[in-house]
Amino acid sequence: MSLSFIPLGVGDAFSALYYSSCLALEAEDQVLLLDCPHPIRKMMREASESSGVHLDVERVSAVALTHLHADHASGLEGLGYFSFFVLQRKMELLAHPSVTRRLWEGHLAAGMECLIEQQGAGPSHKHFEDYFTHTPLHLERSVRHGPFEIECRFTYHHVPTTAFRIRAGGRCLGYSADTAFDEGLISWLSEADLVIHETNYGVHTPYEKLAALPEATRAKMRLIHYPDLFDTSGSVIEPLVQGRRYTV
């Protein structure tokens, strides 16, 4: 038993070099996506080629969604349609209710609520439940999905956003999601064996704040969501490499 992950993307919303930040976690031959940007199948195919691990939608059992910004959620329509038409099953979404509150009406309905299922037929009216199932995450307790046990905590961001602690195979992975620098969040994440933390400009976490953390904290931290101009070779915290497989 083990917990591993492949960064399908490591960039921010404006990146011209990388895909948007997204992880594929694997435990007991089950794959859990952390966020789902577009083009998610292309991201998985390229990560499969670079890592040697087969990744595609049929292996994805669920998506753990941090928030609704497009660079983290724009792939949900395509993922939902592929599951509906090709796999003929619903995709499970794991997210706090504050995150999913506007997911359908404010994000997916415009492209998914009217569907012509047969040539020559009129459109049928679809709902969120036709494409997805929702398993709510909680702040007070963990939620289990297959081999994964998931805890969440709110971050400081423009829209409702949650960080994660995910346990599987006797290991724990911490994921900051998008957030301003927050010592309380870093303390919460530090219980994990490995912590993936974002760094960027604006209402995000400055690299300098993370670089000033104690060495023991930095040693088990990896960076994601970094801008194109970020000096990956000069960082005192290891930046994740897109398409490489890591073991927690």
C-alpha positions as CSV (number, residue, x, y, z in Angstrom):
1,M,0.0,0.0,0.0
2,S,1.3,3.5,-0.9
3,L,0.1,7.0,-1.7
4,S,1.5,8.6,-4.8
5,F,0.7,11.5,-7.0
6,I,1.4,13.0,-10.4
7,P,1.2,16.8,-11.0
8,L,-0.9,17.1,-14.2
9,G,-0.2,20.8,-14.1
10,V,1.9,23.1,-11.9
11,G,1.1,26.6,-13.3
12,D,-1.2,29.5,-12.4
13,A,-4.1,30.9,-14.4
14,F,-1.9,33.0,-16.6
15,S,0.8,30.4,-17.4
16,A,2.1,30.1,-21.0
17,L,4.5,27.3,-19.9
18,Y,2.5,24.9,-17.8
19,Y,-1.0,23.5,-17.4
20,S,-3.1,24.8,-14.5
21,S,-2.4,23.2,-11.2
22,C,-3.9,19.8,-10.7
23,L,-2.9,16.5,-9.1
24,A,-3.7,12.9,-9.8
25,L,-3.5,10.9,-6.6
26,E,-3.2,7.1,-6.7
27,A,-3.7,4.6,-3.9
28,E,-4.8,0.9,-4.2
29,D,-5.1,1.3,-8.0
30,Q,-7.7,4.1,-7.6
31,V,-7.2,7.7,-8.9
32,L,-8.5,10.8,-7.3
33,L,-8.1,14.2,-9.0
34,L,-7.4,17.3,-7.0
35,D,-9.1,19.9,-9.1
36,C,-10.0,19.6,-12.8
37,P,-8.8,22.3,-15.2
38,H,-9.2,22.0,-19.0
39,P,-8.0,20.1,-21.1
40,I,-8.0,17.4,-18.4
41,R,-7.8,14.4,-20.8
42,K,-4.9,15.9,-22.6
43,M,-3.2,16.6,-19.3
44,M,-3.7,13.0,-18.2
45,R,-2.4,11.6,-21.5
46,E,0.8,13.7,-21.4
47,A,1.4,12.8,-17.8
48,S,0.9,9.1,-18.7
49,E,3.6,9.4,-21.3
50,S,6.1,11.1,-19.0
51,S,5.4,9.1,-15.8
52,G,4.7,5.6,-17.3
53,V,1.4,5.5,-15.3
54,H,-1.8,5.1,-17.3
55,L,-4.2,7.9,-16.6
56,D,-7.6,8.5,-18.2
57,V,-11.1,9.2,-17.1
58,E,-12.1,5.6,-16.6
59,R,-9.5,5.4,-13.8
60,V,-10.8,8.5,-12.0
61,S,-13.2,7.6,-9.2
62,A,-13.8,11.2,-8.1
63,V,-12.6,14.8,-8.2
64,A,-11.8,16.7,-4.9
65,L,-12.6,20.3,-5.8
66,T,-10.9,23.2,-4.0
67,H,-12.8,26.1,-5.6
68,L,-14.5,27.4,-8.7
69,H,-11.9,29.5,-10.4
70,A,-11.6,28.4,-14.0
71,D,-8.0,27.3,-13.7
72,H,-9.1,24.8,-11.2
73,A,-12.6,23.8,-12.4
74,S,-12.9,24.5,-16.1
75,G,-12.4,20.8,-17.0
76,L,-15.5,19.6,-15.1
77,E,-17.9,20.1,-18.1
78,G,-15.7,17.9,-20.4
79,L,-15.1,15.4,-17.6
80,G,-18.9,15.2,-16.8
81,Y,-19.8,14.8,-20.5
82,F,-17.2,12.1,-21.1
83,S,-18.4,10.2,-18.1
84,F,-22.0,10.6,-19.2
85,F,-21.7,9.7,-22.9
86,V,-18.6,7.4,-23.1
87,L,-18.4,5.7,-19.7
88,Q,-22.2,6.0,-19.0
89,R,-21.7,6.7,-15.3
90,K,-21.7,9.8,-13.1
91,M,-18.6,11.4,-11.9
92,E,-18.3,11.9,-8.1
93,L,-17.4,15.3,-6.8
94,L,-15.9,15.7,-3.3
95,A,-16.2,19.3,-2.0
96,H,-17.4,21.5,0.8
97,P,-21.0,22.7,0.2
98,S,-19.7,26.3,0.2
99,V,-17.6,25.4,-2.8
100,T,-20.4,23.6,-4.7
101,R,-23.2,26.1,-3.8
102,R,-22.9,27.9,-7.2
103,L,-21.2,25.1,-9.2
104,W,-24.3,24.3,-11.3
105,E,-26.2,27.6,-11.7
106,G,-23.1,29.7,-11.7
107,H,-20.7,27.5,-13.7
108,L,-21.9,24.4,-15.4
109,A,-25.6,24.9,-16.3
110,A,-25.1,27.3,-19.2
111,G,-23.3,24.5,-21.1
112,M,-24.8,21.4,-19.7
113,E,-28.5,21.9,-18.9
114,C,-29.9,21.5,-22.4
115,L,-28.9,18.2,-24.1
116,I,-29.9,16.6,-27.4
117,E,-29.4,12.9,-26.7
118,Q,-30.5,11.5,-30.0
119,Q,-30.3,12.8,-33.6
120,G,-33.6,14.5,-34.6
121,A,-34.8,14.7,-31.0
122,G,-35.5,17.9,-29.1
123,P,-33.3,19.0,-26.2
124,S,-33.9,17.5,-22.8
125,H,-33.4,19.5,-19.6
126,K,-30.6,18.2,-17.4
127,H,-29.6,18.9,-13.9
128,F,-26.4,18.5,-11.9
129,E,-27.5,15.1,-10.6
130,D,-27.7,13.7,-14.2
131,Y,-23.9,14.1,-14.6
132,F,-22.4,14.1,-11.1
133,T,-22.9,12.9,-7.6
134,H,-21.8,15.2,-4.7
135,T,-20.2,13.9,-1.5
136,P,-19.9,16.9,0.9
137,L,-16.7,17.5,2.8
138,H,-16.8,18.7,6.4
139,L,-14.6,21.0,8.5
140,E,-15.3,19.0,11.6
141,R,-14.6,15.4,10.4
142,S,-12.9,13.5,7.7
143,V,-14.8,11.9,4.7
144,R,-13.7,8.6,3.2
145,H,-13.7,7.9,-0.5
146,G,-12.3,4.4,-1.3
147,P,-8.8,4.3,0.1
148,F,-8.7,8.1,0.6
149,E,-9.6,9.9,3.8
150,I,-10.1,13.6,3.2
151,E,-10.1,16.5,5.6
152,C,-10.6,20.1,4.6
153,R,-10.0,23.6,5.9
154,F,-10.9,27.0,4.5
155,T,-8.2,29.2,3.0
156,Y,-8.0,33.0,2.5
157,H,-9.0,33.5,-1.1
158,H,-11.4,35.4,-3.3
159,V,-14.0,32.7,-3.4
160,P,-14.8,29.8,-1.0
161,T,-11.7,27.6,-1.2
162,T,-10.5,24.6,0.9
163,A,-7.2,23.1,1.6
164,F,-6.9,19.3,2.0
165,R,-5.2,16.7,4.1
166,I,-5.6,13.4,2.4
167,R,-4.6,10.1,3.9
168,A,-4.1,6.7,2.2
169,G,-1.7,3.8,2.5
170,G,-0.6,5.0,5.9
171,R,0.6,8.3,4.6
172,C,-0.8,11.8,4.5
173,L,-0.5,14.5,1.8
174,G,-1.3,18.2,2.6
175,Y,-2.5,20.5,-0.2
176,S,-2.8,24.2,0.4
177,A,-4.9,25.1,-2.6
178,D,-5.0,28.8,-3.4
179,T,-4.4,30.9,-0.4
180,A,-2.7,34.0,1.1
181,F,0.1,33.2,3.5
182,D,-1.5,31.7,6.6
183,E,0.6,30.4,9.5
184,G,-2.5,28.6,10.9
185,L,-3.0,26.8,7.6
186,I,0.7,25.9,7.4
187,S,0.5,24.5,11.0
188,W,-2.6,22.5,10.0
189,L,-0.9,21.1,6.9
190,S,2.3,20.3,8.7
191,E,0.7,17.2,10.2
192,A,1.1,15.7,6.8
193,D,4.1,13.7,5.6
194,L,4.4,15.9,2.5
195,V,2.9,19.4,2.0
196,I,2.2,20.9,-1.4
197,H,1.9,24.6,-1.1
198,E,1.1,27.3,-3.7
199,T,3.2,30.4,-4.3
200,N,2.3,33.3,-6.5
201,Y,1.6,37.1,-6.7
202,G,-1.4,39.1,-5.4
203,V,-3.7,37.5,-2.9
204,H,-1.5,34.3,-2.9
205,T,1.5,33.2,-0.8
206,P,4.7,35.0,-1.5
207,Y,7.7,32.7,-2.0
208,E,9.7,34.8,0.4
209,K,7.3,33.9,3.2
210,L,7.7,30.2,2.6
211,A,11.5,30.5,2.2
212,A,11.7,32.0,5.6
213,L,9.9,29.1,7.3
214,P,12.0,26.7,9.5
215,E,14.1,24.3,7.6
216,A,12.2,21.3,9.0
217,T,9.0,22.7,7.6
218,R,10.5,23.6,4.2
219,A,12.1,20.1,3.9
220,K,8.8,18.4,3.5
221,M,7.2,21.1,1.4
222,R,6.9,21.2,-2.4
223,L,5.7,24.2,-4.5
224,I,2.9,24.4,-7.0
225,H,0.9,27.1,-8.8
226,Y,4.0,29.1,-9.4
227,P,4.3,31.8,-12.1
228,D,6.2,31.4,-15.3
229,L,9.0,33.7,-14.2
230,F,9.5,31.8,-10.9
231,D,13.2,30.8,-10.5
232,T,12.7,27.0,-10.1
233,S,16.4,26.3,-10.0
234,G,17.1,28.9,-7.3
235,S,14.3,27.9,-5.0
236,V,15.1,26.6,-1.5
237,I,11.9,24.7,-1.6
238,E,11.6,22.0,-4.3
239,P,9.1,23.0,-7.0
240,L,7.0,20.1,-8.4
241,V,7.7,19.0,-11.9
242,Q,4.7,18.6,-14.2
243,G,4.2,14.9,-15.3
244,R,6.6,13.4,-12.7
245,R,5.4,10.7,-10.3
246,Y,6.0,11.3,-6.6
247,T,5.5,9.0,-3.6
248,V,4.4,10.5,-0.3
